[in-house]
mmCIF file of C-alpha atoms in Angstrom:
data_model
loop_
_atom_site.group_PDB
_atom_site.id
_atom_site.type_symbol
_atom_site.label_atom_id
_atom_site.label_comp_id
_atom_site.label_asym_id
_atom_site.label_seq_id
_atom_site.Cartn_x
_atom_site.Cartn_y
_atom_site.Cartn_z
ATOM 1 C CA MET A 1 28.922 -5.174 34.105
ATOM 2 C CA LYS A 2 30.757 -8.087 32.814
ATOM 3 C CA HIS A 3 28.332 -8.494 29.932
ATOM 4 C CA THR A 4 28.540 -4.735 29.224
ATOM 5 C CA LEU A 5 32.364 -4.994 29.039
ATOM 6 C CA LEU A 6 32.276 -8.137 26.919
ATOM 7 C CA ALA A 7 29.802 -6.655 24.363
ATOM 8 C CA ALA A 8 31.994 -3.568 24.143
ATOM 9 C CA ALA A 9 35.180 -5.565 23.518
ATOM 10 C CA LEU A 10 33.422 -7.737 20.938
ATOM 11 C CA ALA A 11 32.236 -4.716 19.014
ATOM 12 C CA ALA A 12 35.729 -3.353 18.922
ATOM 13 C CA LEU A 13 37.066 -6.673 17.916
ATOM 14 C CA SER A 14 34.399 -6.936 15.159
ATOM 15 C CA LEU A 15 35.262 -3.505 13.665
ATOM 16 C CA HIS A 16 38.966 -4.239 13.777
ATOM 17 C CA ALA A 17 38.481 -7.560 12.037
ATOM 18 C CA HIS A 18 36.217 -6.019 9.419
ATOM 19 C CA ALA A 19 38.762 -3.211 8.752
ATOM 20 C CA GLN A 20 41.561 -5.926 8.347
ATOM 21 C CA SER A 21 39.526 -7.986 6.018
ATOM 22 C CA GLU A 22 38.861 -4.735 3.829
ATOM 23 C CA GLU A 23 42.522 -3.972 3.724
ATOM 24 C CA GLY A 24 43.426 -7.539 2.778
ATOM 25 C CA SER A 25 40.834 -7.737 0.021
ATOM 26 C CA ALA A 26 42.161 -4.654 -1.830
ATOM 27 C CA ASP A 27 44.764 -6.836 -3.733
ATOM 28 C CA ALA A 28 42.654 -9.996 -3.900
ATOM 29 C CA PRO A 29 41.600 -11.344 -7.326
ATOM 30 C CA LYS A 30 38.009 -10.655 -8.263
ATOM 31 C CA THR A 31 37.499 -14.264 -8.985
ATOM 32 C CA GLY A 32 38.896 -17.521 -7.919
ATOM 33 C CA GLY A 33 41.211 -16.874 -4.869
ATOM 34 C CA ASN A 34 44.655 -17.685 -3.629
ATOM 35 C CA ALA A 35 45.280 -19.963 -0.729
ATOM 36 C CA GLY A 36 45.681 -17.941 2.415
ATOM 37 C CA SER A 37 43.288 -15.216 1.440
ATOM 38 C CA SER A 38 40.586 -14.631 4.109
ATOM 39 C CA ALA A 39 37.610 -12.396 4.805
ATOM 40 C CA VAL A 40 35.594 -11.478 8.074
ATOM 41 C CA THR A 41 32.226 -9.900 7.899
ATOM 42 C CA VAL A 42 30.278 -8.187 10.627
ATOM 43 C CA TYR A 43 26.457 -8.617 10.033
ATOM 44 C CA GLY A 44 23.156 -8.594 11.804
ATOM 45 C CA SER A 45 19.593 -7.375 11.936
ATOM 46 C CA ILE A 46 17.477 -5.184 14.297
ATOM 47 C CA ASP A 47 13.727 -5.311 14.650
ATOM 48 C CA GLY A 48 11.649 -2.661 16.482
ATOM 49 C CA GLY A 49 7.948 -3.667 16.718
ATOM 50 C CA LEU A 50 4.856 -3.299 18.964
ATOM 51 C CA ARG A 51 2.794 -6.273 19.823
ATOM 52 C CA HIS A 52 -0.800 -6.178 21.307
ATOM 53 C CA GLU A 53 -2.387 -9.484 22.679
ATOM 54 C CA THR A 54 -5.630 -10.089 24.439
ATOM 55 C CA ASN A 55 -6.573 -12.661 27.228
ATOM 56 C CA VAL A 56 -2.808 -12.821 28.509
ATOM 57 C CA ASP A 57 -3.947 -13.908 31.937
ATOM 58 C CA PRO A 58 -6.755 -15.593 33.793
ATOM 59 C CA GLU A 59 -8.514 -12.161 34.311
ATOM 60 C CA GLY A 60 -8.621 -11.712 30.469
ATOM 61 C CA ASN A 61 -6.458 -8.512 30.456
ATOM 62 C CA SER A 62 -4.711 -7.280 27.299
ATOM 63 C CA ASP A 63 -1.150 -6.225 26.927
ATOM 64 C CA THR A 64 0.933 -4.045 24.495
ATOM 65 C CA THR A 65 4.665 -4.641 24.483
ATOM 66 C CA MET A 66 7.786 -3.654 22.646
ATOM 67 C CA SER A 67 10.624 -5.349 24.464
ATOM 68 C CA SER A 68 11.366 -8.411 22.461
ATOM 69 C CA ASN A 69 14.273 -10.323 20.788
ATOM 70 C CA GLY A 70 12.645 -9.493 17.454
ATOM 71 C CA THR A 71 8.978 -9.451 16.355
ATOM 72 C CA PHE A 72 9.392 -10.147 12.762
ATOM 73 C CA ARG A 73 12.912 -11.491 12.680
ATOM 74 C CA SER A 74 15.112 -12.392 15.661
ATOM 75 C CA ASN A 75 17.702 -9.725 16.486
ATOM 76 C CA ARG A 76 21.279 -10.722 15.856
ATOM 77 C CA LEU A 77 24.836 -9.475 15.729
ATOM 78 C CA GLY A 78 27.452 -11.799 14.253
ATOM 79 C CA LEU A 79 30.925 -12.420 12.786
ATOM 80 C CA ARG A 80 31.228 -14.632 9.670
ATOM 81 C CA GLY A 81 34.648 -15.427 8.172
ATOM 82 C CA SER A 82 36.308 -17.758 5.773
ATOM 83 C CA GLU A 83 39.778 -18.569 4.578
ATOM 84 C CA ASP A 84 40.727 -20.017 1.234
ATOM 85 C CA ILE A 85 43.236 -22.915 1.959
ATOM 86 C CA GLY A 86 43.602 -23.975 -1.640
ATOM 87 C CA GLY A 87 42.366 -26.966 -3.675
ATOM 88 C CA GLY A 88 38.867 -25.403 -3.713
ATOM 89 C CA ASN A 89 38.540 -25.692 -0.014
ATOM 90 C CA LYS A 90 37.826 -23.216 2.762
ATOM 91 C CA VAL A 91 37.811 -22.868 6.459
ATOM 92 C CA ASN A 92 34.658 -21.158 7.817
ATOM 93 C CA PHE A 93 33.336 -19.890 11.061
ATOM 94 C CA VAL A 94 30.298 -18.158 12.480
ATOM 95 C CA LEU A 95 29.783 -16.474 15.864
ATOM 96 C CA GLU A 96 26.343 -14.947 16.436
ATOM 97 C CA MET A 97 24.612 -13.473 19.400
ATOM 98 C CA GLY A 98 21.014 -12.149 19.948
ATOM 99 C CA PHE A 99 19.826 -8.992 21.683
ATOM 100 C CA ASN A 100 16.577 -7.402 22.900
ATOM 101 C CA SER A 101 15.890 -4.252 20.931
ATOM 102 C CA GLY A 102 13.463 -2.889 23.486
ATOM 103 C CA THR A 103 16.016 -2.827 26.365
ATOM 104 C CA GLY A 104 19.526 -3.239 24.642
ATOM 105 C CA ALA A 105 20.041 -6.318 26.745
ATOM 106 C CA LEU A 106 21.714 -9.401 25.375
ATOM 107 C CA ASN A 107 19.666 -12.411 24.645
ATOM 108 C CA ASN A 108 22.098 -14.596 26.433
ATOM 109 C CA THR A 109 19.993 -17.451 27.880
ATOM 110 C CA ASN A 110 21.788 -19.476 30.561
ATOM 111 C CA ASN A 111 24.664 -16.847 30.469
ATOM 112 C CA VAL A 112 25.608 -17.978 26.840
ATOM 113 C CA ILE A 113 26.863 -14.990 24.735
ATOM 114 C CA PHE A 114 26.993 -16.691 21.352
ATOM 115 C CA GLN A 115 23.698 -18.519 22.038
ATOM 116 C CA ARG A 116 22.534 -18.365 18.342
ATOM 117 C CA GLU A 117 25.541 -19.804 16.583
ATOM 118 C CA ALA A 118 29.169 -20.729 17.271
ATOM 119 C CA HIS A 119 30.787 -23.207 14.941
ATOM 120 C CA VAL A 120 33.918 -23.709 12.826
ATOM 121 C CA GLY A 121 34.488 -26.082 9.958
ATOM 122 C CA MET A 122 35.540 -26.732 6.306
ATOM 123 C CA SER A 123 33.816 -26.630 2.907
ATOM 124 C CA GLY A 124 34.620 -27.557 -0.634
ATOM 125 C CA ALA A 125 33.054 -29.400 -3.572
ATOM 126 C CA TRP A 126 32.580 -32.404 -1.392
ATOM 127 C CA GLY A 127 30.270 -30.426 0.992
ATOM 128 C CA ALA A 128 30.678 -28.769 4.356
ATOM 129 C CA LEU A 129 31.443 -29.951 7.769
ATOM 130 C CA ASP A 130 30.921 -27.825 10.916
ATOM 131 C CA ALA A 131 31.428 -28.333 14.606
ATOM 132 C CA GLY A 132 29.971 -26.357 17.521
ATOM 133 C CA ARG A 133 26.531 -24.778 18.308
ATOM 134 C CA ASN A 134 24.538 -25.142 15.107
ATOM 135 C CA TYR A 135 20.972 -25.102 13.863
ATOM 136 C CA THR A 136 19.397 -28.562 13.824
ATOM 137 C CA VAL A 137 18.998 -30.561 10.741
ATOM 138 C CA ALA A 138 15.253 -30.500 11.339
ATOM 139 C CA TYR A 139 15.275 -26.607 11.493
ATOM 140 C CA ARG A 140 17.145 -26.311 8.223
ATOM 141 C CA THR A 141 14.836 -28.850 6.565
ATOM 142 C CA ILE A 142 11.574 -27.247 7.759
ATOM 143 C CA LEU A 143 12.569 -23.827 6.645
ATOM 144 C CA ALA A 144 11.819 -24.723 3.017
ATOM 145 C CA PHE A 145 8.227 -25.297 3.683
ATOM 146 C CA ASP A 146 7.033 -22.895 6.408
ATOM 147 C CA PRO A 147 4.727 -20.239 4.788
ATOM 148 C CA PHE A 148 6.321 -17.504 7.000
ATOM 149 C CA ARG A 149 9.895 -18.852 6.749
ATOM 150 C CA PHE A 150 10.254 -18.631 10.524
ATOM 151 C CA ARG A 151 9.159 -14.918 10.550
ATOM 152 C CA TYR A 152 7.212 -13.682 13.689
ATOM 153 C CA PRO A 153 9.106 -16.400 15.671
ATOM 154 C CA SER A 154 7.529 -15.548 19.107
ATOM 155 C CA ILE A 155 3.965 -15.571 17.610
ATOM 156 C CA THR A 156 3.643 -18.616 15.433
ATOM 157 C CA TYR A 157 4.830 -21.855 17.090
ATOM 158 C CA VAL A 158 6.649 -23.262 14.108
ATOM 159 C CA LEU A 159 10.167 -23.000 15.910
ATOM 160 C CA SER A 160 9.014 -25.365 18.649
ATOM 161 C CA SER A 161 8.670 -28.129 16.039
ATOM 162 C CA THR A 162 12.307 -27.916 14.937
ATOM 163 C CA ASN A 163 13.973 -30.476 17.527
ATOM 164 C CA GLY A 164 15.352 -27.768 19.752
ATOM 165 C CA ILE A 165 16.146 -25.160 17.117
ATOM 166 C CA ARG A 166 19.844 -25.565 17.810
ATOM 167 C CA LYS A 167 22.194 -28.154 19.342
ATOM 168 C CA ASP A 168 25.447 -27.750 21.426
ATOM 169 C CA ASN A 169 28.414 -29.915 20.658
ATOM 170 C CA ASP A 170 26.983 -30.516 17.150
ATOM 171 C CA VAL A 171 28.990 -32.043 14.143
ATOM 172 C CA GLN A 172 26.911 -31.422 11.023
ATOM 173 C CA TYR A 173 27.610 -32.317 7.346
ATOM 174 C CA THR A 174 25.944 -30.619 4.338
ATOM 175 C CA GLY A 175 26.257 -31.787 0.854
ATOM 176 C CA ARG A 176 24.629 -30.619 -2.326
ATOM 177 C CA PHE A 177 24.138 -32.797 -5.231
ATOM 178 C CA GLY A 178 22.276 -31.176 -8.088
ATOM 179 C CA ASP A 179 18.741 -30.491 -7.076
ATOM 180 C CA TRP A 180 19.247 -32.396 -3.704
ATOM 181 C CA THR A 181 20.648 -31.220 -0.413
ATOM 182 C CA ALA A 182 21.668 -33.842 2.135
ATOM 183 C CA ARG A 183 22.329 -33.163 5.800
ATOM 184 C CA ALA A 184 23.535 -35.319 8.722
ATOM 185 C CA GLU A 185 24.268 -34.303 12.342
ATOM 186 C CA TRP A 186 25.635 -35.888 15.548
ATOM 187 C CA ALA A 187 25.236 -33.728 18.637
ATOM 188 C CA LEU A 188 27.156 -35.247 21.487
ATOM 189 C CA GLY A 189 25.456 -35.653 24.872
ATOM 190 C CA GLU A 190 28.740 -35.792 26.654
ATOM 191 C CA VAL A 191 27.429 -38.081 29.466
ATOM 192 C CA ALA A 192 30.124 -40.308 30.988
ATOM 193 C CA GLY A 193 29.403 -43.970 30.885
ATOM 194 C CA ASP A 194 27.086 -43.943 27.821
ATOM 195 C CA ALA A 195 27.724 -42.093 24.575
ATOM 196 C CA ASP A 196 23.987 -42.281 23.594
ATOM 197 C CA TYR A 197 22.706 -40.471 26.657
ATOM 198 C CA GLY A 198 21.730 -36.763 25.720
ATOM 199 C CA THR A 199 23.049 -37.419 22.106
ATOM 200 C CA THR A 200 20.952 -36.382 19.073
ATOM 201 C CA LYS A 201 21.487 -38.048 15.657
ATOM 202 C CA ALA A 202 19.631 -36.732 12.599
ATOM 203 C CA VAL A 203 19.403 -36.958 8.794
ATOM 204 C CA GLY A 204 17.647 -34.721 6.390
ATOM 205 C CA VAL A 205 17.068 -34.193 2.695
ATOM 206 C CA ASN A 206 15.775 -31.150 0.623
ATOM 207 C CA TYR A 207 14.803 -31.163 -2.999
ATOM 208 C CA ALA A 208 14.508 -28.034 -5.032
ATOM 209 C CA HIS A 209 13.580 -27.948 -8.799
ATOM 210 C CA GLY A 210 11.761 -25.216 -10.695
ATOM 211 C CA GLY A 211 8.945 -23.973 -8.359
ATOM 212 C CA LEU A 212 9.013 -27.141 -6.116
ATOM 213 C CA LYS A 213 10.709 -27.331 -2.793
ATOM 214 C CA ALA A 214 10.216 -30.433 -0.593
ATOM 215 C CA GLY A 215 12.072 -31.800 2.477
ATOM 216 C CA ALA A 216 12.023 -34.490 5.137
ATOM 217 C CA SER A 217 14.152 -35.154 8.231
ATOM 218 C CA TYR A 218 14.243 -37.766 11.064
ATOM 219 C CA SER A 219 16.006 -37.382 14.408
ATOM 220 C CA ILE A 220 16.484 -39.686 17.281
ATOM 221 C CA ALA A 221 17.871 -39.088 20.819
ATOM 222 C CA LYS A 222 18.224 -40.249 24.363
ATOM 223 C CA GLN A 223 16.816 -37.385 26.401
ATOM 224 C CA ASN A 224 16.622 -36.970 30.114
ATOM 225 C CA VAL A 225 13.072 -37.087 31.336
ATOM 226 C CA GLY A 226 14.278 -37.174 35.004
ATOM 227 C CA THR A 227 16.395 -34.567 36.901
ATOM 228 C CA ALA A 228 19.945 -33.524 36.955
ATOM 229 C CA SER A 229 20.439 -35.509 40.271
ATOM 230 C CA ALA A 230 18.327 -38.487 39.209
ATOM 231 C CA PRO A 231 18.616 -38.664 35.404
ATOM 232 C CA ASN A 232 16.383 -40.992 33.385
ATOM 233 C CA TYR A 233 17.264 -41.086 29.721
ATOM 234 C CA ARG A 234 14.579 -42.350 27.408
ATOM 235 C CA ASP A 235 14.004 -42.573 23.571
ATOM 236 C CA TYR A 236 13.021 -39.478 21.672
ATOM 237 C CA ASP A 237 12.157 -39.305 17.899
ATOM 238 C CA HIS A 238 11.193 -36.554 15.557
ATOM 239 C CA ALA A 239 10.003 -36.674 11.988
ATOM 240 C CA ALA A 240 9.274 -33.672 9.588
ATOM 241 C CA LEU A 241 7.789 -33.722 6.092
ATOM 242 C CA GLY A 242 6.585 -30.959 3.816
ATOM 243 C CA ALA A 243 6.629 -29.120 0.549
ATOM 244 C CA SER A 244 6.145 -25.713 -1.204
ATOM 245 C CA TYR A 245 5.525 -24.580 -4.690
ATOM 246 C CA ASP A 246 6.208 -21.192 -6.194
ATOM 247 C CA PHE A 247 3.817 -20.366 -9.125
ATOM 248 C CA GLY A 248 5.407 -16.874 -9.598
ATOM 249 C CA ASP A 249 3.590 -14.295 -7.657
ATOM 250 C CA LEU A 250 1.801 -16.935 -5.687
ATOM 251 C CA SER A 251 3.459 -19.652 -3.437
ATOM 252 C CA LEU A 252 1.896 -22.317 -1.368
ATOM 253 C CA ALA A 253 3.363 -24.399 1.519
ATOM 254 C CA ILE A 254 2.326 -27.429 3.705
ATOM 255 C CA GLY A 255 4.049 -29.258 6.529
ATOM 256 C CA HIS A 256 3.638 -31.898 9.206
ATOM 257 C CA ILE A 257 5.831 -32.760 12.159
ATOM 258 C CA LYS A 258 5.545 -35.392 14.825
ATOM 259 C CA GLN A 259 7.789 -35.963 17.852
ATOM 260 C CA THR A 260 7.440 -38.477 20.591
ATOM 261 C CA GLN A 261 9.293 -38.616 23.942
ATOM 262 C CA GLU A 262 9.094 -41.917 26.008
ATOM 263 C CA THR A 263 8.459 -41.396 29.649
ATOM 264 C CA THR A 264 8.081 -43.647 32.663
ATOM 265 C CA THR A 265 4.277 -43.702 32.097
ATOM 266 C CA ARG A 266 2.530 -42.463 28.816
ATOM 267 C CA ASP A 267 4.668 -41.209 25.952
ATOM 268 C CA THR A 268 4.555 -37.430 25.408
ATOM 269 C CA THR A 269 3.577 -36.828 21.761
ATOM 270 C CA SER A 270 3.268 -33.604 19.834
ATOM 271 C CA THR A 271 2.192 -32.875 16.370
ATOM 272 C CA TRP A 272 2.356 -29.735 14.196
ATOM 273 C CA ASP A 273 0.467 -29.122 10.894
ATOM 274 C CA TRP A 274 0.186 -26.018 8.787
ATOM 275 C CA PHE A 275 -0.893 -24.795 5.359
ATOM 276 C CA GLY A 276 -0.418 -21.332 3.917
ATOM 277 C CA GLY A 277 0.833 -19.170 1.139
ATOM 278 C CA SER A 278 2.146 -15.850 -0.010
ATOM 279 C CA TYR A 279 1.178 -13.585 -2.795
ATOM 280 C CA GLN A 280 3.322 -10.753 -4.145
ATOM 281 C CA LEU A 281 0.932 -7.942 -4.631
ATOM 282 C CA THR A 282 3.562 -5.632 -6.096
ATOM 283 C CA PRO A 283 7.380 -5.743 -6.307
ATOM 284 C CA ARG A 284 7.439 -4.201 -2.751
ATOM 285 C CA PHE A 285 4.288 -5.470 -1.113
ATOM 286 C CA ASP A 286 3.889 -9.158 -0.003
ATOM 287 C CA LEU A 287 0.931 -10.753 1.603
ATOM 288 C CA THR A 288 1.288 -14.034 3.564
ATOM 289 C CA ALA A 289 -1.477 -16.146 5.363
ATOM 290 C CA ALA A 290 -1.349 -19.458 7.211
ATOM 291 C CA TRP A 291 -3.202 -21.876 9.332
ATOM 292 C CA TYR A 292 -1.125 -23.541 12.222
ATOM 293 C CA ARG A 293 -2.211 -26.323 14.540
ATOM 294 C CA ASN A 294 -0.222 -27.827 17.454
ATOM 295 C CA LYS A 295 -1.531 -30.948 19.340
ATOM 296 C CA ALA A 296 0.082 -32.238 22.452
ATOM 297 C CA TYR A 297 -0.660 -35.406 24.385
ATOM 298 C CA ASN A 298 0.365 -35.750 28.195
ATOM 299 C CA ALA A 299 2.206 -32.439 27.744
ATOM 300 C CA LYS A 300 3.689 -30.305 30.481
ATOM 301 C CA ALA A 301 3.652 -26.482 30.669
ATOM 302 C CA THR A 302 6.603 -26.767 33.120
ATOM 303 C CA ALA A 303 8.240 -29.549 34.945
ATOM 304 C CA ALA A 304 5.722 -29.054 37.843
ATOM 305 C CA ALA A 305 2.578 -28.439 35.939
ATOM 306 C CA ALA A 306 1.109 -31.235 33.815
ATOM 307 C CA ILE A 307 -1.453 -29.876 31.480
ATOM 308 C CA GLY A 308 -2.735 -33.002 29.733
ATOM 309 C CA ASP A 309 -3.913 -33.279 26.213
ATOM 310 C CA ALA A 310 -4.038 -29.965 24.387
ATOM 311 C CA ASN A 311 -4.752 -28.292 21.180
ATOM 312 C CA LYS A 312 -4.153 -24.890 19.837
ATOM 313 C CA THR A 313 -5.092 -23.403 16.347
ATOM 314 C CA MET A 314 -3.912 -20.157 14.868
ATOM 315 C CA LEU A 315 -4.838 -18.110 11.819
ATOM 316 C CA ILE A 316 -2.348 -15.457 10.963
ATOM 317 C CA THR A 317 -2.088 -12.828 8.114
ATOM 318 C CA GLY A 318 0.898 -10.541 7.524
ATOM 319 C CA VAL A 319 1.866 -7.946 5.144
ATOM 320 C CA THR A 320 5.372 -6.531 4.357
ATOM 321 C CA TYR A 321 6.582 -3.548 2.479
ATOM 322 C CA GLN A 322 10.185 -3.443 1.202
ATOM 323 C CA MET A 323 11.506 0.070 1.584
ATOM 324 C CA SER A 324 14.754 -1.046 0.393
ATOM 325 C CA LYS A 325 16.916 -4.198 0.043
ATOM 326 C CA ARG A 326 17.747 -3.908 3.722
ATOM 327 C CA THR A 327 14.678 -2.402 5.333
ATOM 328 C CA THR A 328 11.199 -3.897 5.846
ATOM 329 C CA LEU A 329 8.011 -2.609 7.296
ATOM 330 C CA TYR A 330 5.694 -5.310 8.549
ATOM 331 C CA ALA A 331 2.306 -5.852 10.220
ATOM 332 C CA GLU A 332 0.206 -8.853 11.219
ATOM 333 C CA VAL A 333 -2.986 -9.863 12.797
ATOM 334 C CA ASP A 334 -3.689 -13.376 14.441
ATOM 335 C CA SER A 335 -6.316 -15.249 16.199
ATOM 336 C CA THR A 336 -5.633 -18.425 18.382
ATOM 337 C CA ARG A 337 -8.194 -20.925 19.775
ATOM 338 C CA LEU A 338 -6.909 -22.873 22.844
ATOM 339 C CA LYS A 339 -8.380 -26.121 23.986
ATOM 340 C CA GLY A 340 -7.558 -28.636 26.604
ATOM 341 C CA GLY A 341 -4.376 -28.084 28.529
ATOM 342 C CA PHE A 342 -3.320 -25.181 26.407
ATOM 343 C CA ALA A 343 -6.505 -23.329 27.578
ATOM 344 C CA SER A 344 -6.162 -24.261 31.327
ATOM 345 C CA GLY A 345 -2.580 -25.366 31.933
ATOM 346 C CA GLY A 346 0.558 -23.569 33.122
ATOM 347 C CA THR A 347 1.958 -22.753 36.475
ATOM 348 C CA THR A 348 -0.518 -19.776 36.452
ATOM 349 C CA LYS A 349 -3.780 -21.246 34.989
ATOM 350 C CA LEU A 350 -4.607 -19.261 31.844
ATOM 351 C CA ASN A 351 -8.225 -20.351 31.660
ATOM 352 C CA GLN A 352 -8.794 -18.816 28.349
ATOM 353 C CA THR A 353 -10.013 -20.298 25.085
ATOM 354 C CA ARG A 354 -9.153 -17.656 22.628
ATOM 355 C CA GLN A 355 -6.395 -14.902 22.094
ATOM 356 C CA ARG A 356 -6.181 -12.307 19.496
ATOM 357 C CA GLY A 357 -3.040 -10.306 18.556
ATOM 358 C CA MET A 358 -1.575 -7.769 16.269
ATOM 359 C CA ALA A 359 1.925 -6.493 15.581
ATOM 360 C CA ALA A 360 3.667 -3.807 13.528
ATOM 361 C CA GLY A 361 7.218 -2.547 13.153
ATOM 362 C CA ILE A 362 10.359 -2.164 11.146
ATOM 363 C CA MET A 363 13.227 -4.453 10.507
ATOM 364 C CA HIS A 364 16.578 -3.472 9.237
ATOM 365 C CA VAL A 365 19.434 -5.955 8.047
ATOM 366 C CA PHE A 366 23.040 -4.833 7.925
#
């Protein structure tokens, strides 16, 4: 009930803010801008798709589902605003939530309403500085060289390679210098007695010139490998490297990520590798295909179920049709091979070595 009332109140506030921004923009100059001028935008996307997958349990059963937070693109509803404070500087904010298009429920993991983004900051010719809940530097770096550009987030496993996707209590700087974009972040752990405990520090750089895009990032942290009552903070590091090239109708991308978490026994190490590309069949039709591999050593499916060394490899092909600038039809087929812990691990042992899937649906941006 509380979530329903909060969502209704947020929607009313969003529409009111958008109406005010439209009224305020009527007399605003078409270029430049005066100090004090502001704008608030309500935006989002909704994705309705069906997903069929084989071997979803030890008995080898298949399942067809619709309820999701977005098959092709994650569902979102957000507020984005900025205020011109003069001197070429602006104050900016973003508040963004997710939702399940199959049930209408909020995707508020751990009872967090704005679980996607919630940050405020300033920007100017010197760059941008934001504080709050933000996408990680690794996420923003890797986006440039994922063949699917984080589409099908619950099917491919690229998002699991982005150092947590988002960080709370994150202070992040972005600077653009010609063809280069530099990023740095400091996500506070807020653990009394040691400022490094639970804290993430990262740097990243992207290069874009002509058809070439390349990027690299490095993150370090002290993460708790123990429990809340008996914490044990150990070193964690994450490195990402990749590139893509746009030849025109054809684009190709390649990436490699490695992360290592120190534990009391053997370090937990995971690697992700991929290669793929897209081809623009027509101005409206696009075909994308990719190979993804994830290896894990001494991994755990849950805190209670060690699954040991594991390997999974996916082949996925997807097609999109742009009905308009805002509406996309999509379909994909995929095949995954599971080895080691990925085949036999988990709290409920999967005991499967192969899964096949397909999905189709519609996505609209507003």
